[in-house]
Coordinates of C-alpha atoms in Angstrom, one line a residue:
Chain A
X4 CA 34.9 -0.9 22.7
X5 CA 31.7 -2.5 21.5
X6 CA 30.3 -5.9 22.0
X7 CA 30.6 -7.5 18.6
X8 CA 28.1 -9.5 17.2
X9 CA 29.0 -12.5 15.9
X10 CA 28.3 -13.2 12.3
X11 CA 25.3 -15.6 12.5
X12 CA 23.2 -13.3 15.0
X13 CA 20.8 -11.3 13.1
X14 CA 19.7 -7.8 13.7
X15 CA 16.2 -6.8 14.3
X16 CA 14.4 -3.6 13.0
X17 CA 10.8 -2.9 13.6
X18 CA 8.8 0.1 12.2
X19 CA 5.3 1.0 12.3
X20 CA 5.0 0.0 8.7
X21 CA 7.0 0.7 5.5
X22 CA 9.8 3.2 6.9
X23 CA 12.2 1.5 8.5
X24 CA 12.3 -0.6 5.1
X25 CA 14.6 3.0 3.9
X26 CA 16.7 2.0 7.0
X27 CA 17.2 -1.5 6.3
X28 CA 18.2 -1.1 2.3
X29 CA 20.9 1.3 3.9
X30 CA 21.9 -1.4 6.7
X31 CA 22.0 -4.2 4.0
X32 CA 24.2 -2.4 1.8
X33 CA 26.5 -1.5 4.4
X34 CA 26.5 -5.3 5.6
X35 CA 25.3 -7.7 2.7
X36 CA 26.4 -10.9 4.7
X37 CA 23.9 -10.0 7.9
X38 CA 21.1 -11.5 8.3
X39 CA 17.9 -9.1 9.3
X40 CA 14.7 -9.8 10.7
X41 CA 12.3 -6.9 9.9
X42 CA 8.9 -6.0 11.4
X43 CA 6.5 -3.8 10.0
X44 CA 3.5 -3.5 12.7
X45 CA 1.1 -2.2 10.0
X46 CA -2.1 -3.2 11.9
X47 CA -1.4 -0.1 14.5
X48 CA 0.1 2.2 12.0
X49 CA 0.7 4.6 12.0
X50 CA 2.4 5.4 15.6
X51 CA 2.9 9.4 14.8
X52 CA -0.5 10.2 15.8
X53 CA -0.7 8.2 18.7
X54 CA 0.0 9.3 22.2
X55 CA 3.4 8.4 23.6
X56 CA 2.1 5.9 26.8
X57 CA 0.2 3.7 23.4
X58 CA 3.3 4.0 21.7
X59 CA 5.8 2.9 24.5
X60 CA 3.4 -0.2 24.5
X61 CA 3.5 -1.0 20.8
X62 CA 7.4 -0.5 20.5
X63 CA 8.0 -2.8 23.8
X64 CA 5.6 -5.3 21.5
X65 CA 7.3 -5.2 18.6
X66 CA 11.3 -5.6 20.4
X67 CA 9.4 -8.9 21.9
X68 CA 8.7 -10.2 18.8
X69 CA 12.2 -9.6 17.1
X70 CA 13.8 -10.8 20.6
X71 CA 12.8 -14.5 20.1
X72 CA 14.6 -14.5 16.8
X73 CA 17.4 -14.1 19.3
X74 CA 18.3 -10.9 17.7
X75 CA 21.8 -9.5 18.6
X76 CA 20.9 -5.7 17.9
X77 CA 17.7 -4.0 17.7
X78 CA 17.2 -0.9 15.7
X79 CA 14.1 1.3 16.2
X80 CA 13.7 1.7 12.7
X81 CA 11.1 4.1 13.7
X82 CA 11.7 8.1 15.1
X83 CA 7.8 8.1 16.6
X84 CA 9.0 5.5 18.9
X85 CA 12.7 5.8 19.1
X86 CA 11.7 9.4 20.3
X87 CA 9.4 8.1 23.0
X88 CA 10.3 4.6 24.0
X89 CA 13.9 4.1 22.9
X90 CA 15.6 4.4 27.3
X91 CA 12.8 2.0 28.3
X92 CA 13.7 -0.6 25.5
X93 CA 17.6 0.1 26.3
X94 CA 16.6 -0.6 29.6
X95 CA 14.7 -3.9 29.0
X96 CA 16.7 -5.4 26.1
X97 CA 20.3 -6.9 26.9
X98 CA 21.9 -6.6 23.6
X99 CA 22.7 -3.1 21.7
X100 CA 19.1 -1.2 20.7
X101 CA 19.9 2.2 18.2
X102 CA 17.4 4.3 17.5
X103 CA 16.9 7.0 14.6
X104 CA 17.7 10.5 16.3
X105 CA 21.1 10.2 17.8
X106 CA 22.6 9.0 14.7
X107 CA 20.8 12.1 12.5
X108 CA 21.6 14.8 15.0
X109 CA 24.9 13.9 15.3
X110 CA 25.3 14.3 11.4
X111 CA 23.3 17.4 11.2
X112 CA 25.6 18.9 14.0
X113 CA 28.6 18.0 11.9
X114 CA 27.5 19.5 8.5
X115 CA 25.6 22.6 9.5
X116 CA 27.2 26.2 9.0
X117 CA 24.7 28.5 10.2
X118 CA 23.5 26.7 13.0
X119 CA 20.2 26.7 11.8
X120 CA 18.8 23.7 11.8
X121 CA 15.0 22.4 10.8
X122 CA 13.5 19.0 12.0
X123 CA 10.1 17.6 10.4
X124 CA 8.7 14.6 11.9
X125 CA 5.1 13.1 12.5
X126 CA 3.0 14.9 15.3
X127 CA 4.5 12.2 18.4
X128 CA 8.2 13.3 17.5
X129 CA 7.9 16.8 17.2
X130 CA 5.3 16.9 20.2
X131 CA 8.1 14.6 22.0
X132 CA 10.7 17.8 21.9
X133 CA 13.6 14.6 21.6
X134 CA 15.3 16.0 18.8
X135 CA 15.5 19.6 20.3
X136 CA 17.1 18.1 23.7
X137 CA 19.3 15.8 21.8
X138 CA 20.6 18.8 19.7
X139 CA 20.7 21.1 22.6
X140 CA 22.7 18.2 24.7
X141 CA 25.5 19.1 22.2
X142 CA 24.8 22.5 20.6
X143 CA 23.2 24.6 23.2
X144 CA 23.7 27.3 20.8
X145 CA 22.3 25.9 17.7
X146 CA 18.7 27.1 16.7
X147 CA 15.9 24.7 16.1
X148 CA 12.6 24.9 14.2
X149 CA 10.5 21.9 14.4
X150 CA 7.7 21.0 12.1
X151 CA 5.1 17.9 12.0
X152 CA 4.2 16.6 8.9
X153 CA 1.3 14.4 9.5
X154 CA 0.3 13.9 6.4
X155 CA 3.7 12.6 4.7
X156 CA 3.2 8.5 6.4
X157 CA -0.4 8.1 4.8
X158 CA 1.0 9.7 1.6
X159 CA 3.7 7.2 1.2
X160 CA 1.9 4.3 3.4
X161 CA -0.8 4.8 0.4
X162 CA 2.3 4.8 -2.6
X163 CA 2.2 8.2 -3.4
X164 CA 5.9 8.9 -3.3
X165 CA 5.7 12.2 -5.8
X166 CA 3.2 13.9 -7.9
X167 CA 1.4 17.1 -7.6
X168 CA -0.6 15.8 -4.4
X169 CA 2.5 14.9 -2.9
X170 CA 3.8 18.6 -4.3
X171 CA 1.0 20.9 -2.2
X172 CA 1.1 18.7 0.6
X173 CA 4.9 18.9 0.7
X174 CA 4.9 22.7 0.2
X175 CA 2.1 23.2 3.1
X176 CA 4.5 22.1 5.7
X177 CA 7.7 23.5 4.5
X178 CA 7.2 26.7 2.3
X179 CA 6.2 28.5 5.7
X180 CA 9.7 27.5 7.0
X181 CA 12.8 29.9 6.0
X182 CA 15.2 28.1 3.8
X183 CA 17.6 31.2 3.5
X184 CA 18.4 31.1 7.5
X185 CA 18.0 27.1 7.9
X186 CA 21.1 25.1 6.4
X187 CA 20.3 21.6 7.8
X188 CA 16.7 19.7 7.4
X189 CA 16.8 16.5 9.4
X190 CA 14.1 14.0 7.9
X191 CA 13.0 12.6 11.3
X192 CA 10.7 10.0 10.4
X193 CA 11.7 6.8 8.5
X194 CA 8.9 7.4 5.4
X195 CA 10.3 10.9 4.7
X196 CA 12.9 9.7 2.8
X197 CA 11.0 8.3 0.2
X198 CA 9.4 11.7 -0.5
X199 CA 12.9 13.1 -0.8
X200 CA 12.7 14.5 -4.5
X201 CA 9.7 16.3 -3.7
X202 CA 11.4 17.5 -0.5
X203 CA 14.3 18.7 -2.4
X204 CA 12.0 20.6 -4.6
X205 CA 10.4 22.3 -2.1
X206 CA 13.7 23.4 -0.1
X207 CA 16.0 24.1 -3.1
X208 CA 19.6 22.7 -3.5
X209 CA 21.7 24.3 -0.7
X210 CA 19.8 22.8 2.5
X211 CA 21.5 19.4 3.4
X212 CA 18.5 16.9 4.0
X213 CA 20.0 14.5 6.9
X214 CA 18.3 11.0 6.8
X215 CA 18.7 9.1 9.6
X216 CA 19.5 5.5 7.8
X217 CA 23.2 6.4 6.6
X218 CA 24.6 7.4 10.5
X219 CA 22.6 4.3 11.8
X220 CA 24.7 1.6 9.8
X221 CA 27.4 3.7 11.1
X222 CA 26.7 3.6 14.4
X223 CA 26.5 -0.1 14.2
X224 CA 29.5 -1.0 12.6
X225 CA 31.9 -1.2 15.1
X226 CA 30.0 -3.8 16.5
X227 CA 29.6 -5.9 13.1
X228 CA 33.1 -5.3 12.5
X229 CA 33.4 -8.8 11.8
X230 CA 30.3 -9.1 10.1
X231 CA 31.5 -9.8 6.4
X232 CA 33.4 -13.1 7.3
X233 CA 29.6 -14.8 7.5
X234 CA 27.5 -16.7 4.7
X235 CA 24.1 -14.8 5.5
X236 CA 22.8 -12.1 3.5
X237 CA 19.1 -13.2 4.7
X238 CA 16.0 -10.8 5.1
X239 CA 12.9 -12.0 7.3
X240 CA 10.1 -9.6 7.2
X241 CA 6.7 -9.9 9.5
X242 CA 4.3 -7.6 8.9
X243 CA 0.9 -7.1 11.3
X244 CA -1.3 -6.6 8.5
X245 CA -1.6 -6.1 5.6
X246 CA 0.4 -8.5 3.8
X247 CA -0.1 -8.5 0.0
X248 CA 0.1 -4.5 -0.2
X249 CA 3.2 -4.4 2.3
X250 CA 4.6 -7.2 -0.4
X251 CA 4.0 -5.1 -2.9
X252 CA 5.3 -1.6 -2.0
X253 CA 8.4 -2.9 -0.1
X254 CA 9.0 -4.2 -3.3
X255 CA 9.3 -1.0 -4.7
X256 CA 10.9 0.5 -1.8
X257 CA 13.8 -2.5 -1.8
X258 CA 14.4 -1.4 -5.5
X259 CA 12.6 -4.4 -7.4
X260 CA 13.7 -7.4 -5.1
X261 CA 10.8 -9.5 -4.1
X262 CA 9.1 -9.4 -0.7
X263 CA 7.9 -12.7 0.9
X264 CA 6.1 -10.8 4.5
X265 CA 4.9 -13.4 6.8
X266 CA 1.6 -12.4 9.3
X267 CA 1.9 -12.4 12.7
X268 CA -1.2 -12.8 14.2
X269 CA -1.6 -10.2 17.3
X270 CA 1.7 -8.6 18.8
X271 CA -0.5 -7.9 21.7
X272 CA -0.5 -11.8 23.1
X273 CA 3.3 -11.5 23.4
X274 CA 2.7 -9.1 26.7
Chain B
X6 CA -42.7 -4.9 14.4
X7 CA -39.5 -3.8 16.0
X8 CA -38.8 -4.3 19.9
X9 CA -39.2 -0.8 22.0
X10 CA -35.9 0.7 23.6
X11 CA -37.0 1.9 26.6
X12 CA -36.0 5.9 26.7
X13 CA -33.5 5.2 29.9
X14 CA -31.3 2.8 27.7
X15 CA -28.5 4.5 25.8
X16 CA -27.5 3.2 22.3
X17 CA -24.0 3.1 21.2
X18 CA -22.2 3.7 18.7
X19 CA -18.2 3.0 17.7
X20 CA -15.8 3.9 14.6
X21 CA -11.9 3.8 14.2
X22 CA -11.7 7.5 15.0
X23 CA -14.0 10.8 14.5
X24 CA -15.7 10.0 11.6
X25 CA -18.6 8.3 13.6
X26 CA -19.4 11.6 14.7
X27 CA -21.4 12.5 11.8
X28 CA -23.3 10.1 12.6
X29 CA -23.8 10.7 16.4
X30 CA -25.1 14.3 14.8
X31 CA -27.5 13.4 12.9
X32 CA -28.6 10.9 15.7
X33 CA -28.8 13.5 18.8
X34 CA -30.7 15.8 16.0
X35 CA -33.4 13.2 15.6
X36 CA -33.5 12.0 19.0
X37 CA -32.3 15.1 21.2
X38 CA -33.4 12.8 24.2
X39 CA -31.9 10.0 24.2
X40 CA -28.2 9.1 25.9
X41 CA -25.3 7.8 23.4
X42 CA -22.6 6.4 24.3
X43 CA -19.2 7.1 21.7
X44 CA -16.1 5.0 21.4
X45 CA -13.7 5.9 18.8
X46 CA -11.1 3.5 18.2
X47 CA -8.1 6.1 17.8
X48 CA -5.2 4.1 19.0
X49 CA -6.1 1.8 16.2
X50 CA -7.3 4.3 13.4
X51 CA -7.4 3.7 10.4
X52 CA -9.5 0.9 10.1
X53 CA -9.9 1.4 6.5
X54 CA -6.5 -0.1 5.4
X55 CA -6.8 -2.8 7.4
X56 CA -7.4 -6.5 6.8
X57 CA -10.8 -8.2 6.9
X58 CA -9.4 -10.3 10.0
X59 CA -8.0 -7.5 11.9
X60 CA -11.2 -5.5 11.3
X61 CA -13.7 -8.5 12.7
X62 CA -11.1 -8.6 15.8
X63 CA -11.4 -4.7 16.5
X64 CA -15.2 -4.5 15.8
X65 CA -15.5 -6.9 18.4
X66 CA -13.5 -5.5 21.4
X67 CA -15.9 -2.2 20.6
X68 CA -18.6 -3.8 20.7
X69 CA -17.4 -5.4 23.7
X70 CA -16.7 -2.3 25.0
X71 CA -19.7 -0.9 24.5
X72 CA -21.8 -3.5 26.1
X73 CA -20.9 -3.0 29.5
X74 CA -23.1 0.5 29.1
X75 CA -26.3 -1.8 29.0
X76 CA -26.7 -0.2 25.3
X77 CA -30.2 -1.0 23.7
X78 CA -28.5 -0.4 20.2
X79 CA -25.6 -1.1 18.7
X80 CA -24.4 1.3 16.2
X81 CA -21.4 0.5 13.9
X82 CA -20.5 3.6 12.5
X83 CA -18.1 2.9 10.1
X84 CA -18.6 1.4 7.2
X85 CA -15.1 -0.7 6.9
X86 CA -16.3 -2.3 10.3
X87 CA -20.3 -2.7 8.8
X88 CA -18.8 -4.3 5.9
X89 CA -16.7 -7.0 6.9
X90 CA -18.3 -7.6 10.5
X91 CA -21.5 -6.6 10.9
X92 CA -23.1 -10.3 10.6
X93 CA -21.2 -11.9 13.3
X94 CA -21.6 -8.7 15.8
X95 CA -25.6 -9.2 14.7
X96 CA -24.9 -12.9 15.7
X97 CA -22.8 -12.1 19.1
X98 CA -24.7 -9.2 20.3
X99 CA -28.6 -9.4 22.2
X100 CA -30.0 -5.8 20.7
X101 CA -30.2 -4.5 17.6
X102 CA -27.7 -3.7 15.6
X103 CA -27.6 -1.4 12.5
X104 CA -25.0 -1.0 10.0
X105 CA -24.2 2.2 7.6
X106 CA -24.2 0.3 4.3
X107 CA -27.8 -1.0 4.0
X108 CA -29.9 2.3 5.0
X109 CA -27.4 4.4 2.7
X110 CA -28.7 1.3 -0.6
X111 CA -31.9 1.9 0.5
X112 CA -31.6 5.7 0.1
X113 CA -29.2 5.6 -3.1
X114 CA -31.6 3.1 -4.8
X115 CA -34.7 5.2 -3.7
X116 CA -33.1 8.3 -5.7
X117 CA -31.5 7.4 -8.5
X118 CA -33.2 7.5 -12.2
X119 CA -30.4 6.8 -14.8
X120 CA -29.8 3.4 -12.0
X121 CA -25.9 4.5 -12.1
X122 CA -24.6 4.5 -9.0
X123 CA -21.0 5.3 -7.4
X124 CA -19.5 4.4 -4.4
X125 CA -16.5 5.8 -2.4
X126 CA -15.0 4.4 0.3
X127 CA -11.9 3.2 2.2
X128 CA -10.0 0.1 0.6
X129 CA -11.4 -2.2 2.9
X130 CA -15.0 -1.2 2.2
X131 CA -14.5 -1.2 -0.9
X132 CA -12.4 -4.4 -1.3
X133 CA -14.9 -6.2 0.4
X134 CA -17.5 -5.6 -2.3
X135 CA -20.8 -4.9 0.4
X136 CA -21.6 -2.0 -0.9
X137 CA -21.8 -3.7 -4.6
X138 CA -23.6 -7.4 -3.5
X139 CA -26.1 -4.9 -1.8
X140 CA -27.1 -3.0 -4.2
X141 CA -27.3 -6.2 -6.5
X142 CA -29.4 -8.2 -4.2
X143 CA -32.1 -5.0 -4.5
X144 CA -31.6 -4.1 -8.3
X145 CA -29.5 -6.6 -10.2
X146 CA -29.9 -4.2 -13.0
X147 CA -28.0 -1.4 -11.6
X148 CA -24.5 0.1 -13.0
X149 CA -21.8 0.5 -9.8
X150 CA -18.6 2.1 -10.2
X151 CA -16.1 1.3 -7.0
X152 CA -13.7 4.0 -5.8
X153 CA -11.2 3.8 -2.9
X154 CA -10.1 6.7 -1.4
X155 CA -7.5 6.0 1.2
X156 CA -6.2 9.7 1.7
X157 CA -9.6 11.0 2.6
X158 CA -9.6 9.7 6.3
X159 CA -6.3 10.8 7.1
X160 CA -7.0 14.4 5.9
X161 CA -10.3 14.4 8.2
X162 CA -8.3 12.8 11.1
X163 CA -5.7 16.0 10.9
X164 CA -8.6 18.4 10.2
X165 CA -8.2 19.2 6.7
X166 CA -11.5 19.7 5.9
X167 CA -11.1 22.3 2.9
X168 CA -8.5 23.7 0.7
X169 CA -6.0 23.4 -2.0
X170 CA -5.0 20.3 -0.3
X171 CA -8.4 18.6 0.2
X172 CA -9.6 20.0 -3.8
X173 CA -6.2 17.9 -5.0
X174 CA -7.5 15.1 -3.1
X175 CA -10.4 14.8 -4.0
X176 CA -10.0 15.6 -7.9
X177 CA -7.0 12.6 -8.0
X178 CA -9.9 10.0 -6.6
X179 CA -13.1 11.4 -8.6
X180 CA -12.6 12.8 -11.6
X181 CA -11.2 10.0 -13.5
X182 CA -15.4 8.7 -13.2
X183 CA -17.6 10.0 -15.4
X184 CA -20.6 12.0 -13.8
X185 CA -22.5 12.8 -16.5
X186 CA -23.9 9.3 -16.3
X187 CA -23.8 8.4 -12.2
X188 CA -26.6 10.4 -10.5
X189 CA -25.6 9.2 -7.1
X190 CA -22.7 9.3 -5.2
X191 CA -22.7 7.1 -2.0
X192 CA -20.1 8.5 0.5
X193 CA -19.3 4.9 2.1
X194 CA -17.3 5.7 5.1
X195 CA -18.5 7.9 7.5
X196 CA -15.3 10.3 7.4
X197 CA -16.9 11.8 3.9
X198 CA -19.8 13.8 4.6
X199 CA -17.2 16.2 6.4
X200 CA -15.2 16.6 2.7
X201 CA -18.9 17.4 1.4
X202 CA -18.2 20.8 0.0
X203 CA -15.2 20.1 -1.6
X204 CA -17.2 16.4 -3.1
X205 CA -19.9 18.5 -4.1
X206 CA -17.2 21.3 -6.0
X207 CA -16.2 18.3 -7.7
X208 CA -19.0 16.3 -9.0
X209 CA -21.1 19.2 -10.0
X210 CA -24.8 20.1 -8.5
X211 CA -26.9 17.6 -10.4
X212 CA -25.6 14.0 -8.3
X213 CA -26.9 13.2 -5.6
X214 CA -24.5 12.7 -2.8
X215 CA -25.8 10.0 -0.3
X216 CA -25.0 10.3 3.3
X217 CA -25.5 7.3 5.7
X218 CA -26.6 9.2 9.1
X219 CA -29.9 10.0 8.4
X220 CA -31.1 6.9 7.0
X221 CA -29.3 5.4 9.6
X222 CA -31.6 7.9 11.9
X223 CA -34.7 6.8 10.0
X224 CA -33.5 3.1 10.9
X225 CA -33.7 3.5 14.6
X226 CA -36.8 5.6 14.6
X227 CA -39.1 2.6 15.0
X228 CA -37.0 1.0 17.9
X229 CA -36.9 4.7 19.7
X230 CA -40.7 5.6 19.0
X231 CA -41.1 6.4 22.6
X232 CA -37.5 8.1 23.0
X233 CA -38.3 11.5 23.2
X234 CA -40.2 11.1 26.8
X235 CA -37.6 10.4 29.0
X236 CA -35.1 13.2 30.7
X237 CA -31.8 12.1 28.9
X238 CA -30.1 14.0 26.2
X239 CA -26.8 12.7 27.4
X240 CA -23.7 12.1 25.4
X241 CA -20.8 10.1 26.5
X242 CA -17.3 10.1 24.8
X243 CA -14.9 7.4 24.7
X244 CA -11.5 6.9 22.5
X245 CA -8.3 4.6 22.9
X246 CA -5.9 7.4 23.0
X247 CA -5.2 10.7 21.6
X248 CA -7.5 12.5 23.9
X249 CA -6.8 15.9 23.5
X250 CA -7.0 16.2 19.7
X251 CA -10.2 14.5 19.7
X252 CA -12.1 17.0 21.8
X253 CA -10.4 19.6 19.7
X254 CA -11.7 18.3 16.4
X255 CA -14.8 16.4 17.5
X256 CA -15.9 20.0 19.1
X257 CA -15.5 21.4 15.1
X258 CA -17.1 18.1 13.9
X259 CA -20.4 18.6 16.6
X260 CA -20.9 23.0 15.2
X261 CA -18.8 24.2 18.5
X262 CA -20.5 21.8 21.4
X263 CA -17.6 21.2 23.9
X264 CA -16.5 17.4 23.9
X265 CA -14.3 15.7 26.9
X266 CA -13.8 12.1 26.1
X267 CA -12.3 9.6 28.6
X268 CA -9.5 7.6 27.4
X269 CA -9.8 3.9 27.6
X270 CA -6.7 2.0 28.1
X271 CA -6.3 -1.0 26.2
X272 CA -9.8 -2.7 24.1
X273 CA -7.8 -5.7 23.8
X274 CA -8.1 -6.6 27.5
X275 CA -12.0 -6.8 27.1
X276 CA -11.6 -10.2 25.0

């Protein structure tokens, strides 16, 4: 049985920037009374092009920082470096740490038919090959294609969330892919789902898109079980960088509520 | 006149990833014997939607960096990084130390006749308004239309260089100014000259596009007058992480020259 957390412990999420911002409107409407801490480390985004030993280094940075807001779950809000540093921050952290690809693989593994099943990511995740073991793990059978998509993060990073750009650049990754074979498209990166209509487009309306933010507030509710009983309902975010534009598009992302980021100077001193 | 670089003394040069490369071409072409010395700051890339802060901080640990090679020159090949620090690293560092944005002024306010003049650039550069107070200080006269282009860098940095993709782009940033009255088009960030053809598509055959390497070339020439003496030649890569894809696409960027670049592990430690 999980540890439950009691209702006055927040939960931290960190991200590289905006993503993990799709994760934590899921998580706060799954538990309104929590309070969450959110980090955005937008001076080092984005992670997906960075080799995994820099990106181990960032993500150990960023759990750091959330832990001295005594924290009592931290979720990688980020598949870049829940892909590559998510056993080493288990290993460090005391409390429960989720990441983004065992809660999206389980759900892809549950709703595919054909046993087809597509992943796109940033370049670190694919190149990572986490997804493919996690799959394999429980679906030795089950047929993978993988696919980076390294231009999706600075698309949305940069507000463009649909539009004809946002139209070739989605079909350059995907048309190549073959939607008449694949049933399941997991969205393994944090940002993708905010490209999602354009997505949908692209793939037609018989592939189910799996995003990751849904099965993560599942994954953590038998340890908020109690969770509603609380006052809470607060949201702390720090951002690296950046502050006025990271105001401004998690305010669209967080569906008109206003964003009050606070700068932190340099993660890096927290070593 | 200016101080002589002895021929045995390399001169550096830094940017946030490859774009700094144009440069180092157009450098090695006008001074085929001298030694460089390249750091591109690709755990950290993109500078360009950065804060002025951040940017000072990072500019610094390159420079930094660079020093301990006994550089006669310092080089700041990016023009986010020229425009929001290159007075203090003037200030902090002993040689000289040249900047993109000036000798590119000098060259757009040399060849233009309607005195119309357009800039592109990242948002820092252009948020930091250099480009404009420069061009005031030498012709308070002049018309200057501003343009920020954050998706250019990242399409460089993943190697689209041409295409449907890069066309798209490139219309959504410039066709909204009007070119029948700008006759010159400075391409502020050192990223651009490697979207030339597609720019050029765009714009039409009669503006003249202003690259900053070779007035950046002309700038050393009277420090390096006795450079082409000594044995040297010799070119010295450097980047924060990522290894692998930058020889891949800094061998493109150089017309085919192999590249093997040592990964630095942390610039931060050199504070």
């Amino acid at each position: 049985m999980a540890t439950l957390i009691s209702p006055g412990t927040p939960i931290g999420l960190f991200d590289s920037g905006l993503g993990g911002l799709t994760v934590l409107r899921e998580l706060t409407r799954a538990f309104p009374r929590r309070d969450f801490v959110y980090l955005g480390d937008t001076a080092r985004t984005p992670y997906g092009s960075k080799g995994a030993a820099t990106i181990v280094r960032y993500a150990r940075e960023c759990a750091r920082f959330l832990q001295t807001y005594e924290i009592g779950a931290l979720v990688v809000a980020c598949n870049t470096a829940s892909s590559v540093a998510l056993a080493g921050l288990q290993a460090e952290f005391p409390g429960l740490v989720i990441g983004t690809i065992e809660p999206a693989v389980e759900e892809a593994l549950r709703t595919t038919r054909s046993g087809v099943i597509a992943v796109i990511g940033t370049e670190g995740t694919i190149a990572s090959g986490e997804y493919e073991r996690q799959i394999r793990l429980r679906a030795p059978e089950a047929e993978i294609i993988s696919q980076s998509c390294p231009l999706f993060v600075p698309l949305v990073e940069h507000g463009h969330l649909a539009g004809e750009i946002v139209e070739k650049v989605v079909a350059h990754y995907l048309r190549p892919l073959d939607f008449s074979r694949i049933d399941t498209l997991i969205l393994g990166c944090t940002h993708y789902p905010l490209l999602m209509e354009a997505i949908r487009a692209e793939v037609g309306p018989a592939v189910h898109l799996v995003d990751s933010a849904r099965p993560i507030a599942a994954s953590l509710r038998p340890a908020l079980a109690d969770g509603e009983a609380g006052p809470g309902g607060s949201r702390r975010f720090f951002v690296t960088d950046a502050v006025s534009r990271f105001n401004h598009l998690a305010r669209l992302f967080l569906e008109g509520e206003a964003v009050t980021a606070v700068q932190v100077e340099d993660l890096g001193d927290q070593r």
